[in-house]
Coordinates of C-alpha atoms and ligand atoms in Angstrom, one line a residue:
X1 CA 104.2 49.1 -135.9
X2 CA 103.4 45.5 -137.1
X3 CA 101.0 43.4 -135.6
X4 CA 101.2 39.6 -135.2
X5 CA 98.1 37.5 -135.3
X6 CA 97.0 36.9 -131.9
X7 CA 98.6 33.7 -130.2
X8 CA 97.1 30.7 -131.2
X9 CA 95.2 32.0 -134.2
X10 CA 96.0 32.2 -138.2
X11 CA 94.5 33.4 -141.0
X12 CA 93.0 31.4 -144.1
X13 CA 94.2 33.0 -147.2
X14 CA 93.2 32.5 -150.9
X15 CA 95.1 29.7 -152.6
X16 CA 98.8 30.2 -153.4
X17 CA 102.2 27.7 -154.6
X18 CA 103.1 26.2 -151.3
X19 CA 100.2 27.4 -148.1
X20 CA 99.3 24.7 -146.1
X21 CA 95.6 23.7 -146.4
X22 CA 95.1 24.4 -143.1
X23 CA 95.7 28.4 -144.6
X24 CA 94.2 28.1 -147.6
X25 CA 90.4 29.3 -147.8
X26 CA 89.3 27.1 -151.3
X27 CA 89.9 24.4 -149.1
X28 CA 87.6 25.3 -146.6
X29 CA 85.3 25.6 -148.6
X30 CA 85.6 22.6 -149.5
X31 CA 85.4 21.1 -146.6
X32 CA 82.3 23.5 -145.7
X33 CA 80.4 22.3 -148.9
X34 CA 81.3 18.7 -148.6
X35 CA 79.3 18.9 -145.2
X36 CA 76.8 21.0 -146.2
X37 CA 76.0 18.1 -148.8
X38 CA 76.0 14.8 -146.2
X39 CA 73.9 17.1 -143.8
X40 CA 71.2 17.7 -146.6
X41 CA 71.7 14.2 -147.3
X42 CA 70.9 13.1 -143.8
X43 CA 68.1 15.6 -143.0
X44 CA 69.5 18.1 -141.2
X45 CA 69.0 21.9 -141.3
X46 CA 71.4 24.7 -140.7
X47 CA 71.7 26.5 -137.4
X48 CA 73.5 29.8 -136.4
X49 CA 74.1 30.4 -133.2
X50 CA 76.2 34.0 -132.0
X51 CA 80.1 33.3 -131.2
X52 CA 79.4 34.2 -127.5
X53 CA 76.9 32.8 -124.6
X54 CA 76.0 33.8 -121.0
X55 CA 78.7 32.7 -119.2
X56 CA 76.3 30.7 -116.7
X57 CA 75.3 28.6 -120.2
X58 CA 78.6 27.4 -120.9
X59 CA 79.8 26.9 -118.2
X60 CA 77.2 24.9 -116.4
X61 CA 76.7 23.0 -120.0
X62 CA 80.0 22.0 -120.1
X63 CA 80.2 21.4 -116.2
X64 CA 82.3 23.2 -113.6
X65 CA 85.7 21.3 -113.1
X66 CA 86.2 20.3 -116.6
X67 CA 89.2 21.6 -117.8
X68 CA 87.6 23.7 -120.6
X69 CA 85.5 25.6 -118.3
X70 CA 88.5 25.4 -115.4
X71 CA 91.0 26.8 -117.8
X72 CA 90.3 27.1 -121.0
X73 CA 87.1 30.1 -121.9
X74 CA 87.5 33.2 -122.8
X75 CA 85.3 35.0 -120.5
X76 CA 85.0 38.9 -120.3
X77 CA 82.3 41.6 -119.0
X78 CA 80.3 43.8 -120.9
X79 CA 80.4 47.5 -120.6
X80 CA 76.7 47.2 -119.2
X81 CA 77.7 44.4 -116.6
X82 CA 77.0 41.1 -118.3
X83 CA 79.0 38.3 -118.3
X84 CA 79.6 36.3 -121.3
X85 CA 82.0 34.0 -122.5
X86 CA 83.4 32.7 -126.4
X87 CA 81.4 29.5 -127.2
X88 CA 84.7 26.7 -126.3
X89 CA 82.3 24.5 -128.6
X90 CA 78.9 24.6 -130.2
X91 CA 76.6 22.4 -128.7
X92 CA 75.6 24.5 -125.8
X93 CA 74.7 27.4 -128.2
X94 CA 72.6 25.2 -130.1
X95 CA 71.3 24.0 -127.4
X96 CA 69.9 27.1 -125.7
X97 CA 68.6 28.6 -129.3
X98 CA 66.9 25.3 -129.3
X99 CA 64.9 26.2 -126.3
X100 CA 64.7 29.9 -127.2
X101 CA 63.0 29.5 -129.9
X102 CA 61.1 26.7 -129.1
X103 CA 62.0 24.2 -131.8
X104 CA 60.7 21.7 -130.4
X105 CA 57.6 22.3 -131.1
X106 CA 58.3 22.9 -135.0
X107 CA 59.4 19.1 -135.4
X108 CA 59.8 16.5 -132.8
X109 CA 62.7 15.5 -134.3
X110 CA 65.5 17.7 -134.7
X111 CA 68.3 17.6 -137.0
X112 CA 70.5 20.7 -136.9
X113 CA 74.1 21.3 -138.2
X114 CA 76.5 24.1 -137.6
X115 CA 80.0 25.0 -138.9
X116 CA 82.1 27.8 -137.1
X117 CA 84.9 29.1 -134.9
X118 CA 85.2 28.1 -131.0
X119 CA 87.7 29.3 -128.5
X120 CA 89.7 27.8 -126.0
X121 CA 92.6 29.1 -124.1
X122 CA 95.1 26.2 -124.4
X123 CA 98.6 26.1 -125.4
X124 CA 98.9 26.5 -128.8
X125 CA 100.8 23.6 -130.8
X126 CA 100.0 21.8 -134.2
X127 CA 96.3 20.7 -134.3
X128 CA 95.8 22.7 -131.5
X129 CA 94.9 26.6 -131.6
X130 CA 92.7 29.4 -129.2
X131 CA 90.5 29.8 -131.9
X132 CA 89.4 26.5 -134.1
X133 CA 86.6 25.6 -136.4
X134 CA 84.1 22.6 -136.3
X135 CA 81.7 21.0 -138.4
X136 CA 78.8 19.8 -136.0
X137 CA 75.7 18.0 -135.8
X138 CA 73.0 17.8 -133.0
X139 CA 69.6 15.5 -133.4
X140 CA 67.2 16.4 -130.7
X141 CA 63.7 14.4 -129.5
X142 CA 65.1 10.8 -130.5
X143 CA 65.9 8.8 -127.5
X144 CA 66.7 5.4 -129.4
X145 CA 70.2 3.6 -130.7
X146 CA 69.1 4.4 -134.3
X147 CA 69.9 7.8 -133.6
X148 CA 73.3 7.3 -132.2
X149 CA 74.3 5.0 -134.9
X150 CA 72.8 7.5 -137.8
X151 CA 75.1 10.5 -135.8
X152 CA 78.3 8.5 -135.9
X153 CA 77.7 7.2 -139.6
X154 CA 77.0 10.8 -140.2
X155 CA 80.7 12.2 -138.8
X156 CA 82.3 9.2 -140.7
X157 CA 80.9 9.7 -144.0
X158 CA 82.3 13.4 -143.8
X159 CA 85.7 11.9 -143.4
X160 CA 85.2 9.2 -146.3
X161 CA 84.3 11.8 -148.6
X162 CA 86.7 13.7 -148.1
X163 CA 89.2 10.9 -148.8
X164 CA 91.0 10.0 -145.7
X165 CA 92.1 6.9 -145.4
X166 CA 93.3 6.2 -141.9
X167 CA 90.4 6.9 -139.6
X168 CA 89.4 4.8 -136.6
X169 CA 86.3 5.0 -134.2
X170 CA 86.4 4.8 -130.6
X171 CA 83.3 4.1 -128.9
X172 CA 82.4 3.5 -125.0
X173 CA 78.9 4.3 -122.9
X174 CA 79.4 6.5 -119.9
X175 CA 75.7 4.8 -119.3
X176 CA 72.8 7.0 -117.0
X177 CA 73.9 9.7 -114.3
X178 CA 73.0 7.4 -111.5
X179 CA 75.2 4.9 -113.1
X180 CA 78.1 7.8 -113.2
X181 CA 77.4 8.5 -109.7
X182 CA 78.2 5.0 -108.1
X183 CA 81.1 5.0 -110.2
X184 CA 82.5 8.0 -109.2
X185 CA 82.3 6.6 -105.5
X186 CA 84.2 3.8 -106.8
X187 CA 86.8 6.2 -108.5
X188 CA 86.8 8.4 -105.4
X189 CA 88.0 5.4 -103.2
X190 CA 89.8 4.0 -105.5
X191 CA 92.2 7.3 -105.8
X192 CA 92.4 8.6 -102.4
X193 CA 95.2 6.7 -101.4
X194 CA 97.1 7.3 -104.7
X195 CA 96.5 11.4 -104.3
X196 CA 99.9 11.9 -103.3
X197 CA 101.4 10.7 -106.4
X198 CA 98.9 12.4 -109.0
X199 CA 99.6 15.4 -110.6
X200 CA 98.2 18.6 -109.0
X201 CA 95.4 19.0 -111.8
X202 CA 94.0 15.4 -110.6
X203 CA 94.1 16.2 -107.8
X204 CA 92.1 19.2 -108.2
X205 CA 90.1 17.4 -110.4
X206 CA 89.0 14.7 -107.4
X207 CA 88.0 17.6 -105.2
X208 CA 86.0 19.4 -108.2
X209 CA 84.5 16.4 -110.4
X210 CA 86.4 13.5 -110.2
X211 CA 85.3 11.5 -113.2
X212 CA 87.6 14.4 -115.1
X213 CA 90.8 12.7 -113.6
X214 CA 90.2 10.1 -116.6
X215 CA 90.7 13.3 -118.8
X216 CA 93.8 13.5 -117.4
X217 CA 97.2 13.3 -120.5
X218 CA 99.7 13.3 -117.6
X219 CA 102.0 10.3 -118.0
X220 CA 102.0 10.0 -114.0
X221 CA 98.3 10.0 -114.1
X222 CA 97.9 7.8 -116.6
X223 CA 99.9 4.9 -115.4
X224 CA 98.1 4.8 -112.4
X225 CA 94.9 5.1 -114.4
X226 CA 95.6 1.9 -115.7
X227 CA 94.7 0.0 -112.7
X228 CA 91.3 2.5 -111.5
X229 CA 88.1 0.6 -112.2
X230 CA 85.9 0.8 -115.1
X231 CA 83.0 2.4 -116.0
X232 CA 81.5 -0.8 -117.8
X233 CA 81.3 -2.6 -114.7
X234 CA 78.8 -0.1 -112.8
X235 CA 75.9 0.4 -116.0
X236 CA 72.6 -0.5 -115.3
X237 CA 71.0 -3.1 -117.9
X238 CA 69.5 -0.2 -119.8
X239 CA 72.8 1.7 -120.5
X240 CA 74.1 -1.8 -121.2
X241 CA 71.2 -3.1 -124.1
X242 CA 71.4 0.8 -125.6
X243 CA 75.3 0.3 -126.0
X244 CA 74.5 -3.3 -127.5
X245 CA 72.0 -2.0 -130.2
X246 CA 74.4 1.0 -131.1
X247 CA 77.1 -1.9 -131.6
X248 CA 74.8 -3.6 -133.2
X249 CA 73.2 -1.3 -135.9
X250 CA 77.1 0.0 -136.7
X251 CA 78.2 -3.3 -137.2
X252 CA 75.0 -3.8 -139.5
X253 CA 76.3 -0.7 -141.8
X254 CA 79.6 -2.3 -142.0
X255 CA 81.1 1.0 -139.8
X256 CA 84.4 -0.5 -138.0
X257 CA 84.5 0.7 -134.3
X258 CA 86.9 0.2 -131.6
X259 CA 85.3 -0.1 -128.1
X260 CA 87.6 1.7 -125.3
X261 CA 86.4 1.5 -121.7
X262 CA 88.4 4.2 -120.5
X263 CA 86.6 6.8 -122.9
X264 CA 84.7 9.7 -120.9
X265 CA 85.1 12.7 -122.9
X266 CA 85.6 15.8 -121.6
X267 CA 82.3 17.2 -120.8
X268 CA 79.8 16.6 -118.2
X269 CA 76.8 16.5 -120.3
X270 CA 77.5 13.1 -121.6
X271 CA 75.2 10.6 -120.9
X272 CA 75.4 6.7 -122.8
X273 CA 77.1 6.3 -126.1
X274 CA 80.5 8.5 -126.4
X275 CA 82.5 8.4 -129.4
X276 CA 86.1 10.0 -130.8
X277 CA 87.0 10.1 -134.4
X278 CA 91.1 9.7 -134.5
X279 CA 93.7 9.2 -137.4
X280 CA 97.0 7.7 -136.3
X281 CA 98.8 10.6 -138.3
X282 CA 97.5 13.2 -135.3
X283 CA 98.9 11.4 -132.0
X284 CA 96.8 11.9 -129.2
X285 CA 94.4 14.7 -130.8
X286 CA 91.1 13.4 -132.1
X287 CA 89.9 14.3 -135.2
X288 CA 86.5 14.8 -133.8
X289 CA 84.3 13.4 -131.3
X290 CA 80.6 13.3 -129.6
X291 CA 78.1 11.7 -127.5
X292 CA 74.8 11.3 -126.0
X293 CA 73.5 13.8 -123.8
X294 CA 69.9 13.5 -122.7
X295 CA 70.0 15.4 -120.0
X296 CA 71.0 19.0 -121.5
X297 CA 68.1 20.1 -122.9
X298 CA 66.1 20.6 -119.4
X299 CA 69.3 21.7 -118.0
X300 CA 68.9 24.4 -120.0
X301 CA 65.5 24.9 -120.0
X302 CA 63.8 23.0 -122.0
X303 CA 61.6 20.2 -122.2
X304 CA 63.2 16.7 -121.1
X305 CA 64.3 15.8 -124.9
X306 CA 67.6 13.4 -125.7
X307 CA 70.2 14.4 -128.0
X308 CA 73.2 13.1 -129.5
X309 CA 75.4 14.6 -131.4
X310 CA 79.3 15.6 -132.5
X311 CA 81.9 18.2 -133.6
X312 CA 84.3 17.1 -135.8
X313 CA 87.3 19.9 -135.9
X314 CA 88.1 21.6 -139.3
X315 CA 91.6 22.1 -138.7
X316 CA 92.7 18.7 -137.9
X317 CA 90.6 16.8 -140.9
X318 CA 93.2 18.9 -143.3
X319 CA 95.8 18.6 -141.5
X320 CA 95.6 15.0 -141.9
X321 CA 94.3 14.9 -145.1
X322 CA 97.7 16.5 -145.5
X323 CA 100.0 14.5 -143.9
X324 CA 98.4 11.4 -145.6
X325 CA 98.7 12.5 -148.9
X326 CA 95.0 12.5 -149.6
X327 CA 94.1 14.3 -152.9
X328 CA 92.7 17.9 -152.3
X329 CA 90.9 20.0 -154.6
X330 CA 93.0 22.2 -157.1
X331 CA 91.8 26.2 -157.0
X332 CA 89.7 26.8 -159.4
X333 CA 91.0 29.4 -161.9
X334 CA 89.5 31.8 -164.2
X335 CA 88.2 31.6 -167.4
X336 CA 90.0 35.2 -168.8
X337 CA 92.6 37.7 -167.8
X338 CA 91.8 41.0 -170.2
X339 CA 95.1 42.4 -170.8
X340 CA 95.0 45.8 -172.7
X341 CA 97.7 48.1 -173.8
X342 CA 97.1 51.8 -173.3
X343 CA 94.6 53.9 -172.0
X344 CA 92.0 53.5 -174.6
X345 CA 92.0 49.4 -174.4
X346 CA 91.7 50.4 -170.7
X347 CA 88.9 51.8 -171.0
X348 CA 87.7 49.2 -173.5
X349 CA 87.8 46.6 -171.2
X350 CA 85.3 47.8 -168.6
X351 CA 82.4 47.0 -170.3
X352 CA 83.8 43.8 -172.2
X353 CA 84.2 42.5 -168.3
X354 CA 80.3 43.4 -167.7
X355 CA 79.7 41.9 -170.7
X356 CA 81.8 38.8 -170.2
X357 CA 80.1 38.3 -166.6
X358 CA 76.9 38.4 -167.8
X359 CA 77.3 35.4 -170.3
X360 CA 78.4 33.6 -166.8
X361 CA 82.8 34.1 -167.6
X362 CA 85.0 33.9 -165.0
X363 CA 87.1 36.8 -165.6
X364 CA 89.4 39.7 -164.4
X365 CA 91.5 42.7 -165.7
X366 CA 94.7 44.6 -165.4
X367 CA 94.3 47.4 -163.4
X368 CA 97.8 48.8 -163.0
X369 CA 98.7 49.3 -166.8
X370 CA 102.0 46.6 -166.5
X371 CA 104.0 45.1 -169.4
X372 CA 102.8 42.3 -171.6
X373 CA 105.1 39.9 -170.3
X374 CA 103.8 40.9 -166.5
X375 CA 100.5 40.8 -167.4
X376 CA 100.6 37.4 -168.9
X377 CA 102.4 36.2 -165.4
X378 CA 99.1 37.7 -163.7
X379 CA 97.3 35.5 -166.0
X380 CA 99.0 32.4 -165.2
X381 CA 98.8 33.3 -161.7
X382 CA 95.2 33.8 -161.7
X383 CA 95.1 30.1 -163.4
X384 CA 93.5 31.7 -166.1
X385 CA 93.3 29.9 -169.1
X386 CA 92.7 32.4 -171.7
X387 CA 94.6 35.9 -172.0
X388 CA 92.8 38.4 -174.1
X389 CA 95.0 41.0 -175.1
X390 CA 93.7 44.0 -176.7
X391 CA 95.7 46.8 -178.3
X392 CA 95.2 49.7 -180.4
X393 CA 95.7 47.7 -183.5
X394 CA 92.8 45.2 -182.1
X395 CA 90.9 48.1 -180.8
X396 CA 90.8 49.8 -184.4
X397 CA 89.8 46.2 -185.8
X398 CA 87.1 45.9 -183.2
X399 CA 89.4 42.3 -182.5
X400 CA 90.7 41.0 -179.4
X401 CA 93.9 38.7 -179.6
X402 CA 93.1 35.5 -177.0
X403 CA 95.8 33.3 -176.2
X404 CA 95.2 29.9 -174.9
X405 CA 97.7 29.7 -171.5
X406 CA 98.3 26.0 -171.9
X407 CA 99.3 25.9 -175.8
X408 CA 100.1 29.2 -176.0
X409 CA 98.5 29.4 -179.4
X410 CA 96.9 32.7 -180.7
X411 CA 93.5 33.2 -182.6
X412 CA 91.7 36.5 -183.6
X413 CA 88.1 36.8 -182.3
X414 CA 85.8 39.4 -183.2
X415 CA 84.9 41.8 -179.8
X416 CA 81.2 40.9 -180.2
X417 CA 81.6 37.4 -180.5
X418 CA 83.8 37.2 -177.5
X419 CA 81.7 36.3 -175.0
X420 CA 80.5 33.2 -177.4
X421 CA 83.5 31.8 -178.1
X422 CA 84.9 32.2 -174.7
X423 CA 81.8 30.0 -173.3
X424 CA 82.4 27.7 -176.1
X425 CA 86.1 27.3 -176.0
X426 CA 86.0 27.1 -172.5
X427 CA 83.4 24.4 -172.3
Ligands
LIG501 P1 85.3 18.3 -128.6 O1 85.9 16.9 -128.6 O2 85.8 19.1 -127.4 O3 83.8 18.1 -128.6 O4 85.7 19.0 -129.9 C1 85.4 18.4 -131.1 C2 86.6 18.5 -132.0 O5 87.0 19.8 -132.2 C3 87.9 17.8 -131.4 O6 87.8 16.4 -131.7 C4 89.0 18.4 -132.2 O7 89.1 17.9 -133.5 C5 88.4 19.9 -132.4 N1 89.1 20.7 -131.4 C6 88.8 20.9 -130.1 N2 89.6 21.8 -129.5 C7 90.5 22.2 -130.5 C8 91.6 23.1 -130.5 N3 91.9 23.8 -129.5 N4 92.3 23.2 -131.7 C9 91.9 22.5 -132.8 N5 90.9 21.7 -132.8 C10 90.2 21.5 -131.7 C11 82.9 19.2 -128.6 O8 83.2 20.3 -128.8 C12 81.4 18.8 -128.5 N6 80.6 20.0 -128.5 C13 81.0 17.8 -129.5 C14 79.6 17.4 -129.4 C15 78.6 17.9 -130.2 N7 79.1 16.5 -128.6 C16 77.8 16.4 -128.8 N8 77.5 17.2 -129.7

């Protein structure tokens, strides 16, 4: 019996001629340090939140009639009777620790960061899996446009670092609930006369939450979409002088944004600034995205405290990285491959390992007792770039033979003096 990976999943395996980044774990690590790095830069500590949440959390986070909550968790039982559900993302989570552990009252600002899996049940497709990874960032307590312009600077600079060129910002205000709320009786009038010729997800989505119908990818939908009113023209003065300063402070750090009316995001906590991170090499799938959400906090539990923040997915930054030729980190290889011949060089090379590691050399062994010629493959393999081959002749000389795997040039070095010259040569 073979098993298959379960739909819409993969694995990440170590580096090898040919894997996609996407599969390839030095890359993720990559990608996982590089962010690790901006976040200290910018103040932010590491959070850990667990993989699953009540199921009331998420689902009242994220908001009833969205379509990740509609169709899209992974919600199951527990053998006691609980009912939890797979984070879909990782702000809730963060969210909820926040207030468990009463963080707030540790630093009135909060800067947390967070990178790990989420689960969705969508039809799997390129950029687009059940289980997918995201770099995030939340800052709690700071109700000003500073904060909003510091969070989207943050998610850019990840994606300059990293060297991809084509990014764009798209940034809209989804301005104060009460705002929302006369908008969506706009919306609601607007579309009751077009429900016959909306798909049958908007028109679930009118009866449910019917800001979501501007979620809506259907072709049908969106055409009609085109003519429903906007947002913009329902915000209060303060939505509209918060969206000004955000516009304001990006354009003073010389960060490019495009302003797009018709951006709501897909989650109910949103409240103000909203902003998706796309390259043009991914279609219609963002490379990452975030907002404002100052009500969540109390929704949850907490204090009344603003946030903004983002999640920026992991598998789409490398696939475009990929597809526009960015430069991505080469594995890093060893220093060594020990190659002995016989039992006795075997046995000889246990402890020169030990020894090798100690004096901080990347190294490895034969295990299997292969040819010469094989073993030297394994070397290359390993990107190794020095083979040290030791025999019985090398053994009775207390030698070992070390080749250098680019020049292929051969120099006796004493076995003590190993280590030494390995660091030396090696640099
Ligand atoms: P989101 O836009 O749903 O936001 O997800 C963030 C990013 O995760 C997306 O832009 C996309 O790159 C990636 N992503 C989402 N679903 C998938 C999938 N099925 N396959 C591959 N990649 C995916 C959030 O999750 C919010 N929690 C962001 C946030 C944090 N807002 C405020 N704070």
């Amino acid at each position: 019996m073979r098993y298959a990976p379960p739909k819409g999943t993969y694995d990440i395996l170590p580096p090898a001629p040919g894997r996609s980044a996407v599969q390839d774990s030095e890359k993720w690590q990559w990608l996982e340090a590089t962010f690790r790095d901006l976040c200290r830069l910018h103040g932010y500590a590491e959070i850990r939140t667990p993989i699953f949440e009540s199921h009331e959390l998420i689902h009242r986070s994220v908001g009833e009639g969205t379509d990740i909550v509609a169709k899209e968790t992974f919600d199951f039982e527990t053998k006691g009777g609980d009912s939890l559900t797979l984070r879909p993302e990782g702000t809730a989570g963060v969210m909820r620790a926040y207030v468990t552990n009463r963080l707030y009252i540790e630093r009135p600002v909060g800067k947390l960061f967070y990178i790990g899996p989420n689960f969705r049940y969508e039809r799997p497709q390129k950029g687009r899996y059940r289980q997918h990874h995201q770099a995030g960032a939340e800052l709690l307590g700071a109700a000003g446009p500073e904060a909003d312009a510091e969070v989207i600077a943050l998610a850019c600079a990840f994606y300059v670092r990293l060297g991809l060129r084509d990014m764009k910002v798209k940034l809209n205000t989804v301005g104060t609930p009460e705002s929302r709320a006369a908008y969506v009786v706009a919306l609601r009038a607007w579309a009751e006369p077009l429900l016959p010729q909306m798909s049958a997800d908007n028109r679930r989505r009118y009866e449910q939450n019917a800001l979501r119908m501007l979620d809506s990818k259907e072709p049908q939908d969106l055409e009609l979409l085109s003519s429903a009113p906007v947002l913009s023209d329902y915000l209060d003065e303060a939505s509209q002088a918060h969206f000004a300063a955000v516009k304001s402070y990006l354009e003073a750090m010389g960060l490019a944004y495009d302003e797009d009316p018709r951006l709501v995001r897909g989650f109910d906590y949103y409240t103000h600034t909203v902003f998706e991170i796309q390259s043009t090499v991914l279609g219609d799938k963002a490379l990452g995205g975030g907002g404002r959400y100052n009500g969540l906090i109390e929704a949850v539990g907490g204090p009344s405290t603003p946030g903004i923040g983002f999640g920026l997915g992991l598998e789409r930054v490398l696939l475009a990285l990929e597809e526009t030729g960015a430069a991505l980190p080469e594995a890093v290889g060893l220093d060594a491959f020990l190659c002995p011949l016989g039992e006795a060089a075997r046995a000889a090379c246990v402890p020169l390992l030990a020894t090798l590691r100690r004096s901080q050399i990347a190294c490895d062994m034969d295990y299997t007792g292969r040819r010469m010629k094989v073993m030297l493959e394994q070397a290359d393999q390993c990107g190794a770039r020095f083979a040290v081959i030791l025999g019985d002749d090398e053994l009775a000389q207390g030698v070992a033979t070390v080749r250098d795997m680019a020049t292929k040039t051969q120099q006796s070095v004493a076995l003590e003096a190993l280590a030494t010259c390995l660091s030396k040569i090696s640099g």
